Coordinates of C-alpha atoms in Angstrom, one line a residue:
Chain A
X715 CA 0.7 -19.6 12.1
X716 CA -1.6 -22.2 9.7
X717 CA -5.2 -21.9 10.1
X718 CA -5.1 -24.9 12.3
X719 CA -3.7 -23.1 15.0
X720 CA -6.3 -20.5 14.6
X721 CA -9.1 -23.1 14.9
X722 CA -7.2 -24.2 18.1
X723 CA -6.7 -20.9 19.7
X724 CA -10.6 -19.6 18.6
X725 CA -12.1 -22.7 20.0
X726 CA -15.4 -21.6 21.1
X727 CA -15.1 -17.7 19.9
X728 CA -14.5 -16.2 16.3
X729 CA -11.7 -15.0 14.1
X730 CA -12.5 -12.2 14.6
X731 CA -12.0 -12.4 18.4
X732 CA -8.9 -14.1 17.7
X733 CA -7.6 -11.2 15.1
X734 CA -8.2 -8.7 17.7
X735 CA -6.7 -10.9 20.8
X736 CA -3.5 -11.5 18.6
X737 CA -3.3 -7.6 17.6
X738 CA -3.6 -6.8 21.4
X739 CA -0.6 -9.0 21.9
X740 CA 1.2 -7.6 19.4
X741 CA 0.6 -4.0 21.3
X742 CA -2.9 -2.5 20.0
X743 CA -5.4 -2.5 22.2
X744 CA -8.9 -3.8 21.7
X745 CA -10.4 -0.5 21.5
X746 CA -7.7 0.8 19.2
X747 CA -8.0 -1.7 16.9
X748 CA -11.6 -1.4 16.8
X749 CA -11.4 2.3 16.1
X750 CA -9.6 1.8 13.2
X751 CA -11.6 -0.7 11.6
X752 CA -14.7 1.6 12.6
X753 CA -12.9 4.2 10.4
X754 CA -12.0 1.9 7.5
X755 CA -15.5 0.5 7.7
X756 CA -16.1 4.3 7.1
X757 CA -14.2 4.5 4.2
X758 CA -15.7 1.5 2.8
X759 CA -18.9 2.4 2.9
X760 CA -18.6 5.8 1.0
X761 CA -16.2 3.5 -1.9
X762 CA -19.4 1.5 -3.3
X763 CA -21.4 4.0 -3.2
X764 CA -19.6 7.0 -5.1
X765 CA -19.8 5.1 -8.4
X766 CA -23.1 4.4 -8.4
X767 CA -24.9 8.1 -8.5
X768 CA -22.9 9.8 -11.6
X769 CA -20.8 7.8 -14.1
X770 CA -16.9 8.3 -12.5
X771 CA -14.3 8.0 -14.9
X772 CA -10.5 6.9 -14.8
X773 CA -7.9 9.1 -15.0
X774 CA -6.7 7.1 -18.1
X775 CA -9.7 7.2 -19.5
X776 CA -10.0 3.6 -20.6
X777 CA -12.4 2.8 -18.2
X778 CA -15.5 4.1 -16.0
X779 CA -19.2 4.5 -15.9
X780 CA -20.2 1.3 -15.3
X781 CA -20.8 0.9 -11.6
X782 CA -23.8 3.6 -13.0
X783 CA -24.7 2.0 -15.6
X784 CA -25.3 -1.8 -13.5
X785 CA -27.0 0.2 -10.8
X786 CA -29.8 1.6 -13.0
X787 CA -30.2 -2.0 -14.9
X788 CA -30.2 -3.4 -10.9
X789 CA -32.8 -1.1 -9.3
X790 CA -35.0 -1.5 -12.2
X791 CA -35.5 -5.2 -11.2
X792 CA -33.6 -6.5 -14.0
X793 CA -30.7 -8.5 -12.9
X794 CA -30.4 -12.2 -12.8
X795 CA -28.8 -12.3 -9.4
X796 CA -30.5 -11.9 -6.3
X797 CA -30.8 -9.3 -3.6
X798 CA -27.6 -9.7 -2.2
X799 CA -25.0 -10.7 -5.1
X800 CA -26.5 -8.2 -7.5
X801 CA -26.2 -5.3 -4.7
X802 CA -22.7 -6.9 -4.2
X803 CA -21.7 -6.4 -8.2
X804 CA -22.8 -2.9 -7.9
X805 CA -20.7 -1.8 -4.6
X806 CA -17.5 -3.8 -5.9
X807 CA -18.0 -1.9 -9.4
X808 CA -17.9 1.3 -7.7
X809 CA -15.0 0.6 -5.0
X810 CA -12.6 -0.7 -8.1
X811 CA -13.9 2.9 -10.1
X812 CA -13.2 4.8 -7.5
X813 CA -10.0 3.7 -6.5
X814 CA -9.2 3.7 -10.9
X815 CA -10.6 7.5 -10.3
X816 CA -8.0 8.5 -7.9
X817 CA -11.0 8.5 -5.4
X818 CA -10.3 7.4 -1.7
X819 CA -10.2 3.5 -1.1
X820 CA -9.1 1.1 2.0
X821 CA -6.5 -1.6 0.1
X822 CA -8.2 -4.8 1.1
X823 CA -5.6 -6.5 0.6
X824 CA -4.4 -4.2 -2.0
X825 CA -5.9 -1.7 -4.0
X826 CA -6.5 -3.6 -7.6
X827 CA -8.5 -6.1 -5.6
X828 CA -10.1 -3.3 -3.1
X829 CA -13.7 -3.6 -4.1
X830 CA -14.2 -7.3 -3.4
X831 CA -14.3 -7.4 1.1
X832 CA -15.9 -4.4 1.0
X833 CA -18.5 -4.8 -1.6
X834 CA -19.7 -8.2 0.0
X835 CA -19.5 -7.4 3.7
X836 CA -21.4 -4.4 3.1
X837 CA -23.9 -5.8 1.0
X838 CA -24.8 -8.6 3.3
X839 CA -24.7 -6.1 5.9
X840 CA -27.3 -4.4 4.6
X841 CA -29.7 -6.9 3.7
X842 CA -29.4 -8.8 6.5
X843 CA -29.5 -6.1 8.9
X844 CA -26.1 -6.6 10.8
X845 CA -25.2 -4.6 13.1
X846 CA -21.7 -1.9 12.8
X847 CA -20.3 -4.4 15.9
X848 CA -20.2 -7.8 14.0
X849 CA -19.2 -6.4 11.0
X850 CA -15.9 -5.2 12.1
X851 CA -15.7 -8.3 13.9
X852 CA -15.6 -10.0 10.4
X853 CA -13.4 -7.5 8.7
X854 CA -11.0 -8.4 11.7
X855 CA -11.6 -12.3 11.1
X856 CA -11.0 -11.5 6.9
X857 CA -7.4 -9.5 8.0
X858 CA -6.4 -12.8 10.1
X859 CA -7.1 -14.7 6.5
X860 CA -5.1 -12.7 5.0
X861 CA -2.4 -13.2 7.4
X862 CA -2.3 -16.7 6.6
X863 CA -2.7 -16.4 2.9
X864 CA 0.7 -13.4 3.0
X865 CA 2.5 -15.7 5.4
X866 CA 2.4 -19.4 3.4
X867 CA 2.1 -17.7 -0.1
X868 CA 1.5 -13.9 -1.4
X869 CA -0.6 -10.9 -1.8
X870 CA 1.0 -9.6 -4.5
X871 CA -0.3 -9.9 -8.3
X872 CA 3.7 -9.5 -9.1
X873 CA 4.9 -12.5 -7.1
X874 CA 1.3 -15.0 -7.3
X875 CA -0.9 -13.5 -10.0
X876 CA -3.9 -12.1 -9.7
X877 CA -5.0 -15.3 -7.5
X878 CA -2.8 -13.6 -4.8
X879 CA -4.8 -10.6 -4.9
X880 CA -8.8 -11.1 -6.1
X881 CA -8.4 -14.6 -4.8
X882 CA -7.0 -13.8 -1.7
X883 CA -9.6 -10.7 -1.4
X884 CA -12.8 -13.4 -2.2
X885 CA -11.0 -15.8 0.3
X886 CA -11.2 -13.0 2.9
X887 CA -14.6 -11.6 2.4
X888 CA -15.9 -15.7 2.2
X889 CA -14.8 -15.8 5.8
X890 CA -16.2 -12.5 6.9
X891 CA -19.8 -13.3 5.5
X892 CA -19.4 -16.5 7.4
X893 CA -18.3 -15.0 10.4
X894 CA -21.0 -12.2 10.1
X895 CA -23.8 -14.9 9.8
X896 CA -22.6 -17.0 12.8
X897 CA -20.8 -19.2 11.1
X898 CA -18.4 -21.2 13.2
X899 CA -14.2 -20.7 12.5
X900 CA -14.3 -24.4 10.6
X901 CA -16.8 -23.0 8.5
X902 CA -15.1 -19.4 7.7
X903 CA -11.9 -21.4 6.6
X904 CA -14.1 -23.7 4.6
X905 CA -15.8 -20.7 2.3
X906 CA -11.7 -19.0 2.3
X907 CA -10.6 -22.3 0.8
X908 CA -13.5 -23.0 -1.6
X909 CA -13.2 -19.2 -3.0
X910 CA -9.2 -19.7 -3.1
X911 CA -10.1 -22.8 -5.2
X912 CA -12.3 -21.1 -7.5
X913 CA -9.5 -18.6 -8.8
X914 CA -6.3 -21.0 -8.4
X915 CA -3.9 -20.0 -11.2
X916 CA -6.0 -17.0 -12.1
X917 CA -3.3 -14.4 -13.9
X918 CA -2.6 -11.1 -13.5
X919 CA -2.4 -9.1 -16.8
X920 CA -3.6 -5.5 -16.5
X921 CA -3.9 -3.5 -20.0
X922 CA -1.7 -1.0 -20.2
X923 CA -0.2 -1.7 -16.7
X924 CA -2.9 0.1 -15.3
X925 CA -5.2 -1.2 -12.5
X926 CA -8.1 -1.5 -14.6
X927 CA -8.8 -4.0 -17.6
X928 CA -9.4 -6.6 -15.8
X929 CA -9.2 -5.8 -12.3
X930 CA -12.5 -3.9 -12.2
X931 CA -14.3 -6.5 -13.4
X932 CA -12.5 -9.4 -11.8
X933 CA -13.4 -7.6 -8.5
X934 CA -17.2 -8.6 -9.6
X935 CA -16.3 -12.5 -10.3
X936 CA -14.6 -12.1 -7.0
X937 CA -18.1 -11.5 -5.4
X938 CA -19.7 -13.9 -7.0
X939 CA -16.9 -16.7 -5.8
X940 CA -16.8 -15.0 -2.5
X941 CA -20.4 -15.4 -2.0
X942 CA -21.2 -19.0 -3.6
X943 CA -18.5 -20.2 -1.1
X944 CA -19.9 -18.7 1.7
X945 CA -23.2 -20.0 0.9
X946 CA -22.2 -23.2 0.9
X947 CA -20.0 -23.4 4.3
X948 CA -23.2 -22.1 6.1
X949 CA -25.0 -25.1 4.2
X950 CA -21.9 -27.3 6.2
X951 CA -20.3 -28.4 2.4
X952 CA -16.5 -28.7 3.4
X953 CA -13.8 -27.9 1.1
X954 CA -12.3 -31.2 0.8
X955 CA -9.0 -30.2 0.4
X956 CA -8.1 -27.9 4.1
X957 CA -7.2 -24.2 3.8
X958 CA -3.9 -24.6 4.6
X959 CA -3.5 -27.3 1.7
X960 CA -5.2 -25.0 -0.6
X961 CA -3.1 -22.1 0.5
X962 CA 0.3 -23.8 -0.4
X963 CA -0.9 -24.9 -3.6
X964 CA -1.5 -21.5 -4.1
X965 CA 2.2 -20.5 -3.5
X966 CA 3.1 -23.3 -5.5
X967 CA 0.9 -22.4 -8.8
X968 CA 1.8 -18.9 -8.0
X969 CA 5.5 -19.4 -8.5
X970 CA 5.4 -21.0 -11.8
X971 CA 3.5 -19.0 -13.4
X972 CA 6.0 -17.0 -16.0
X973 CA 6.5 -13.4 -15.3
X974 CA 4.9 -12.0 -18.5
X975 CA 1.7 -13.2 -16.2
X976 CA 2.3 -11.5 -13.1
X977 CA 1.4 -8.1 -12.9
X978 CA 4.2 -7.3 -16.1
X979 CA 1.3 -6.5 -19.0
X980 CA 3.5 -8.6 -20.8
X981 CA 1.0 -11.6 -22.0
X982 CA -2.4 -12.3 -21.7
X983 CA -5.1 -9.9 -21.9
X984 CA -2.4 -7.2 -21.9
X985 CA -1.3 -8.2 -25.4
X986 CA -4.1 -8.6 -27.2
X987 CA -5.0 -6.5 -30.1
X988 CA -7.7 -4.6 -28.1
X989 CA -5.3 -4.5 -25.1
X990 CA -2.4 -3.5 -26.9
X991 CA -4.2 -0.6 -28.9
X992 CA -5.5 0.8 -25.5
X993 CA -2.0 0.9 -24.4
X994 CA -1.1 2.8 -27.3
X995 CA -3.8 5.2 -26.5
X996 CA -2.8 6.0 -22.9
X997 CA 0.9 6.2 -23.7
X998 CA 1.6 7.0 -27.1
X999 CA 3.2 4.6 -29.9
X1000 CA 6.5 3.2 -28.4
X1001 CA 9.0 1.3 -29.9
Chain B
X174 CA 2.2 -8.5 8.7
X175 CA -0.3 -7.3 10.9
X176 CA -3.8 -6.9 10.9
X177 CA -3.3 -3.3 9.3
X178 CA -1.1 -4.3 7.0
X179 CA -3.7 -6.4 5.3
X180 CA -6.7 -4.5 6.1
X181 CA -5.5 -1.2 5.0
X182 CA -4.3 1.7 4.2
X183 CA -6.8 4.0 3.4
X184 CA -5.5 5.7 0.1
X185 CA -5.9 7.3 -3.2
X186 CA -6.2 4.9 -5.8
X187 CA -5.2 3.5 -8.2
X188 CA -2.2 1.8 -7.0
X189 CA -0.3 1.1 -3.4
X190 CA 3.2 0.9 -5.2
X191 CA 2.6 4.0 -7.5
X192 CA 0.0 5.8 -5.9
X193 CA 0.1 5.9 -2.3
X194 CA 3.6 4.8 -1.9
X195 CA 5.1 8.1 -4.5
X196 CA 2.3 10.6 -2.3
X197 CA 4.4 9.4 0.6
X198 CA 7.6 9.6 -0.9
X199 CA 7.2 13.0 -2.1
X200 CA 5.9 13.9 1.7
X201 CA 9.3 12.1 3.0
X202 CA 10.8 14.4 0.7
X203 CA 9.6 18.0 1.9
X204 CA 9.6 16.9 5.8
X205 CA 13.9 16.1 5.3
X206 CA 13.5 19.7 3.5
X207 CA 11.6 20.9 7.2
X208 CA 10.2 23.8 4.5
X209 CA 8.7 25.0 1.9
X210 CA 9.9 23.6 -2.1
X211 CA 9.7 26.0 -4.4
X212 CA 11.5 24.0 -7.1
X213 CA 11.2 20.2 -7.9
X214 CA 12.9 18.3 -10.6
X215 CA 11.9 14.4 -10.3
X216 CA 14.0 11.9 -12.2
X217 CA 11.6 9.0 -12.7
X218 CA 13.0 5.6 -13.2
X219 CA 12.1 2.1 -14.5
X220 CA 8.4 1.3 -14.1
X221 CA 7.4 4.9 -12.6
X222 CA 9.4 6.1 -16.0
X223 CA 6.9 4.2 -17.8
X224 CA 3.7 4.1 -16.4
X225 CA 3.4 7.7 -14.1
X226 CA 0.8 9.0 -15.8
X227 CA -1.8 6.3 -16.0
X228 CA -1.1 5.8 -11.8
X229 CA -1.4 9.1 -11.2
X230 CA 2.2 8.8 -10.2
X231 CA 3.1 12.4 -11.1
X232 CA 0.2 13.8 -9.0
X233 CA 0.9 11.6 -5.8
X234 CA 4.5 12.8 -6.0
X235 CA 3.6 16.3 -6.2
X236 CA 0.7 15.8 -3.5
X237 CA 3.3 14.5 -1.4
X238 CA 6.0 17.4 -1.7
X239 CA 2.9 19.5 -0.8
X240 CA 3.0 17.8 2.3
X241 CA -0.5 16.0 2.2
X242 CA -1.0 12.4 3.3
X243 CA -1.5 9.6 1.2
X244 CA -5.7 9.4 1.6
X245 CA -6.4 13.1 0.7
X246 CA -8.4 13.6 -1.5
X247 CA -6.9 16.7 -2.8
X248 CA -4.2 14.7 -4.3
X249 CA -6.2 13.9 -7.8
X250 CA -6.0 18.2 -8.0
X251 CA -2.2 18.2 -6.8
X252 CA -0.9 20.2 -9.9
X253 CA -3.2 22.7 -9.5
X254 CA -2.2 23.2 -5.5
X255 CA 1.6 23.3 -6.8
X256 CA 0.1 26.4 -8.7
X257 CA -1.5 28.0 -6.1
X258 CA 1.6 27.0 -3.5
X259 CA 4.0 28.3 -5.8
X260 CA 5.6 25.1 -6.2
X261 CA 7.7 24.8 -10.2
X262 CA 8.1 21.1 -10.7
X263 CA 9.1 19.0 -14.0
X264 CA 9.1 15.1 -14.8
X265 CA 12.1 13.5 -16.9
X266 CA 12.0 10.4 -17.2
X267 CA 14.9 8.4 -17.0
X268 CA 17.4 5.3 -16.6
X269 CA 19.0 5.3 -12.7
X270 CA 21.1 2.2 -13.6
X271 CA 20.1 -1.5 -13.5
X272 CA 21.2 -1.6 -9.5
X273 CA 18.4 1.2 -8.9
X274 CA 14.6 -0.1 -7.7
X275 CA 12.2 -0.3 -10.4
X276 CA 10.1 2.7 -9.0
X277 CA 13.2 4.8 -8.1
X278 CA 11.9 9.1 -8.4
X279 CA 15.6 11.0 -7.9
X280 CA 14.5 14.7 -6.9
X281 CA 16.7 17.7 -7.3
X282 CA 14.6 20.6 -4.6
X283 CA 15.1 23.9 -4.4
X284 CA 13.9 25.1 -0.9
X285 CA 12.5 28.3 0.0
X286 CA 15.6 29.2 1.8
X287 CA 17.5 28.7 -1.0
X288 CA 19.4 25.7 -0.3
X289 CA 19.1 22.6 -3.2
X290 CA 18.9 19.1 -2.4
X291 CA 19.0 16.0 -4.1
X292 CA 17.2 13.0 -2.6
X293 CA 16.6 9.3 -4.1
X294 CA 13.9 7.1 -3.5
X295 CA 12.1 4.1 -4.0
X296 CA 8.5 3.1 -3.4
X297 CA 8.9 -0.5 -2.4
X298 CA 5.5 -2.3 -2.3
X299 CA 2.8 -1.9 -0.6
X300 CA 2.8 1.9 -0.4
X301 CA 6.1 1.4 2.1
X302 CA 9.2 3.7 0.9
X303 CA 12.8 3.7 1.1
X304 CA 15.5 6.8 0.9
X305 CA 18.1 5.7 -0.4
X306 CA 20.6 8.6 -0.8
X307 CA 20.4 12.3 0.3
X308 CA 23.0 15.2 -1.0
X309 CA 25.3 12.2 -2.2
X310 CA 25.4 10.2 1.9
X311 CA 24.1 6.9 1.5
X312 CA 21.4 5.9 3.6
X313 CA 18.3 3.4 4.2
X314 CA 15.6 5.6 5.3
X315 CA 11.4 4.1 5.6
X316 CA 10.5 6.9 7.7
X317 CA 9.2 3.8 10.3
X318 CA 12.2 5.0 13.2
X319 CA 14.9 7.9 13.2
X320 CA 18.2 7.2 11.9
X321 CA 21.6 9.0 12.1
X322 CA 23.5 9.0 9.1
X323 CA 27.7 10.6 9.5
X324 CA 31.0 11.1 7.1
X325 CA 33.5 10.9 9.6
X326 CA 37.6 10.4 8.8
X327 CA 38.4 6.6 9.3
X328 CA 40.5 6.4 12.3
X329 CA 39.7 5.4 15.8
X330 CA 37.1 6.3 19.0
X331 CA 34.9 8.5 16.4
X332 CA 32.1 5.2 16.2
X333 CA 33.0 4.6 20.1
X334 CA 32.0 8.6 20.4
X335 CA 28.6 8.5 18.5
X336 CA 27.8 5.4 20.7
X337 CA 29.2 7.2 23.7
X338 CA 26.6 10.5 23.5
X339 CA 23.8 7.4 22.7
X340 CA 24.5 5.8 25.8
X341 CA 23.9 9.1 27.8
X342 CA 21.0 10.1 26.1
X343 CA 20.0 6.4 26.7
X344 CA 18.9 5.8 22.8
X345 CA 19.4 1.6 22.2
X346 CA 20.9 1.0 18.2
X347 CA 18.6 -1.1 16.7
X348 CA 20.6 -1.5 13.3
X349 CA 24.1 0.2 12.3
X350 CA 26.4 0.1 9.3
X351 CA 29.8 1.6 8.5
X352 CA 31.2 2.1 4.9
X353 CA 34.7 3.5 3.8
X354 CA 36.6 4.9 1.0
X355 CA 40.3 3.6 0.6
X356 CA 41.3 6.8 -1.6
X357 CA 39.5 9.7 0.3
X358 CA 40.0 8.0 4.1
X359 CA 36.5 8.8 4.8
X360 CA 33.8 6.6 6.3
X361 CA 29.8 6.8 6.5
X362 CA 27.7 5.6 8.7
X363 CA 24.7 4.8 9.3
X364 CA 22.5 4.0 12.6
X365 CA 18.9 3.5 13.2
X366 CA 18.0 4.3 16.4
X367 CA 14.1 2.7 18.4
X368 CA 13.6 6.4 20.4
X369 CA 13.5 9.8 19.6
X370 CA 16.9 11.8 19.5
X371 CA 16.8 14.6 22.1
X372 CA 17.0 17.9 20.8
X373 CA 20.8 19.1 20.8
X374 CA 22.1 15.5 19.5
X375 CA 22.6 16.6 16.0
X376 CA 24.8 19.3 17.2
X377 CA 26.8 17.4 19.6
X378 CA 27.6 14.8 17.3
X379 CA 28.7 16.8 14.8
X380 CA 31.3 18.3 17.7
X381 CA 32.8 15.6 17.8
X382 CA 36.4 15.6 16.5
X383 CA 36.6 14.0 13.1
X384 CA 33.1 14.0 12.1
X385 CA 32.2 16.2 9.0
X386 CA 29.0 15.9 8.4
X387 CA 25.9 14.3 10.8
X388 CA 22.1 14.3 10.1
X389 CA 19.3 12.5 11.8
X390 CA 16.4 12.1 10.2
X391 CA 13.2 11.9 12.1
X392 CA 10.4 9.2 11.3
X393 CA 6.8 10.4 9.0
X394 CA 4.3 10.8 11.7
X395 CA 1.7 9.9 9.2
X396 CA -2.0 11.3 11.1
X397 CA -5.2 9.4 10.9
X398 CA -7.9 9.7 8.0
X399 CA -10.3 11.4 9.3

């Protein structure tokens, strides 16, 4: 399935409709589905917020504390962002905490890239006062992105880089905030694309091998990506390259990046001084 | 890939591979058992051999051999449940062999009725899992559908039997392999099956002349977070 099929088969409706309609076909019915996502949605919601009261900390101990610390700097009125990106920073700080915390996350669509659907759905949600109904809706239309993006290149920071995971995450939550504003399919596909674009050849190279330095923070760029893309495919900007295009370039760039950048803490951040001395910390001189 | 493999699961972080994926390899682990571990060795190989603690690896496997699902939360306090359960357990790291999955655990169980098993397995991406051995019988077990896995002496209408009491029971094969040995003259084999075995199967196959040694291991019915 490309995402010109979808736009064929969710002619007039959403891809959200269409995420449910194939899932029902596939043997899960409407209402099934729906319950699930309810519960997910359930999950989500208590993710970016448990950071944000009291400092939470890794279990390594390398990381933590900041979804706090951002929170008090955002509610005092201090953050450059608006409303709605700065509440997004927050929530995705929290979700990638909790889930470094051994704290209870939904992988979206893994776990080192968990904060970024939830922490912009939920955000705009807020705000803009949309109701539980659409946003599941979305979070359906943002699992039918993924689809795409696991069928015609990968999810996996091991196989694509980190592209494959935060980019496909900020791909996914783009079209959901489209969706949830009334955006039309073209236009959900348009803000996937443009986000995808943003983070092509982006590398995975966690410290230590842990999912934390820089996936916590990367889940906040992801946001930020997520959100300007969706902002401009409700202004009508196209991506000029189709999502389809952009998705097998994505496969492409994925598979030559060398393995010492995918998801191996063999180069990049992961051997720096810093990122090596960290390392040392968690595990102990090797070698 | 479906929806729900892309939106979802709901688990304890920090990773699907070496989080949630061990949890439910340990729990694959003590529902084969059908009881209570009171002993647990876990030979950890490759990447889980070199990264369990900062994933929480160790606590997800012990979580798991406590039975609970991969989204409890209790899992982050799993060593101190093993405590309260009873439950002796030590890691060793270790090398499986080049041939072995990168985040292969091989546990050595003692159960409460005093029988000891060894099981190896492999958390394969994604938080899916695969058993790859149990008490030395080859086998290629996710815990999605049941599979039968039998030693039987190679000779003929043994295979045509096992399909024979499937037929009856009306249980379709949805995937089969047979292996032999040329010096001991034995064969396994190994069939997974799309419906439930009725009760009694295990025993009749194992009736059956020329078959030493049957099992059939039921799928993880994995419940809902709440």
């Amino acid at each position: 399935m490309t995402a010109k099929d979808c736009l064929e088969k969710a002619a007039g409706s959403s891809l959200g409709e269409l995420a449910l309609q194939l899932e029902e076909d596939a043997g899960t019915p409407r209402e099934d589905a729906l319950r699930k996502l309810d519960s997910m949605l359930t999950v989500m919601e208590a993710e970016v917020e448990h950071a944000c009261h009291l400092p939470v900390y890794s279990i390594s101990g390398l990381t933590g504390g900041d979804a706090y610390r951002y929170d008090q700097y955002r509610k005092e009125g201090g953050s450059l962002l608006g409303e709605i990106p700065a509440l997004a920073a927050t929530y995705a700080l929290s979700a990638s905490e909790t889930n470094a915390a051994m704290g209870r996350i939904v992988a979206c669509p893994t776990a080192g890239s968990c904060g970024i659907l939830p922490a912009c759905v939920l955000a705009v949600a807020k705000v803009r006062g949309i109701p539980r109904e659409k946003v599941l809706l979305a979070l359906a239309g943002a699992g039918l992105i993924g689809e795409l993006i696991d069928e015609h290149a990968s999810l996996a920071g091991a196989q694509g880089g980190c592209q494959a995971e935060c980019g496909s995450a900020a791909a996914m939550a783009a079209g959901a905030i489209v969706e949830m504003l009334g955006g039309k399919p073209e236009m959900a596909f348009h803000g996937a694309a443009m986000a995808i674009k943003n983070q092509l050849g982006l590398v995975c190279d966690p410290v230590a091998g842990l999912v934390e330095i820089p996936c916590i923070k990367r889940n906040v760029g992801g946001t930020a990506i997520a959100l300007s893309a969706a902002d401009l495919a409700l202004a009508g900007v196209e991506s000029r390259i189709p999502f389809d295009d952009v998705v097998e370039a994505m496969d492409r760039v994925g598979k030559a990046l060398p393995a010492a950048l995918r998801e191996t803490a063999g180069g990049g951040l992961a051997t720096t001084k810093a990122g090596l001395a960290m390392k040392e910390k968690v595990y102990g001189k090797t070698e | 890939m479906g929806l729900f493999d892309i939106i979802g699961p709901v688990m304890i972080g920090p990773s699907s591979s070496h989080t949630a994926g061990a949890a439910r390899l340990g729990r694959l682990v003590r529902k084969l058992a059908g009881q209570e571990i009171q002993e647990a060795t876990l030979y950890l190989h490759g990447s889980f051999a070199a990264t369990y603690r900062g994933h929480g690896t160790d606590k997800a496997l012990i979580a798991g051999l406590l039975d609970l699902p991969p989204w409890d939360e209790r899992l982050r306090g799993s060593f101190e449940l093993a405590k309260k359960a009873g439950l002796r357990y030590r890691f060793v790291p270790t090398d499986l062999g080049e041939d072995a999955h990168p985040n292969t655990v091989r546990f050595d169980i003692l159960c409460k009725d005093g029988s000891r098993h060894t099981v190896t397995g492999a958390s394969v991406g994604g938080g899916q899992v695969e058993i790859s051995e149990i008490d030395a019988l080859r086998v290629r077990f996710t815990g999605e559908r049941p599979i039968i896995v039998c030693r039987h002496h190679d000779h003929p209408g043994v295979i045509a039997a096992i399909a024979g009491l499937l037929y009856e029971a009306r249980i379709n094969i949805g995937n089969m392999q047979v292996d032999r040995s040329r010096e001991t003259h034995l064969a396994q084999m190994y069939l997974e099956i799309d419906s439930f075995p009725p009760p009694g199967l295990e025993k009749e196959i194992k009736a059956i002349p020329g078959i030493q040694d049957a099992m059939i291991l039921r799928p993880l019915e994995e419940e809902q977070v709440q």
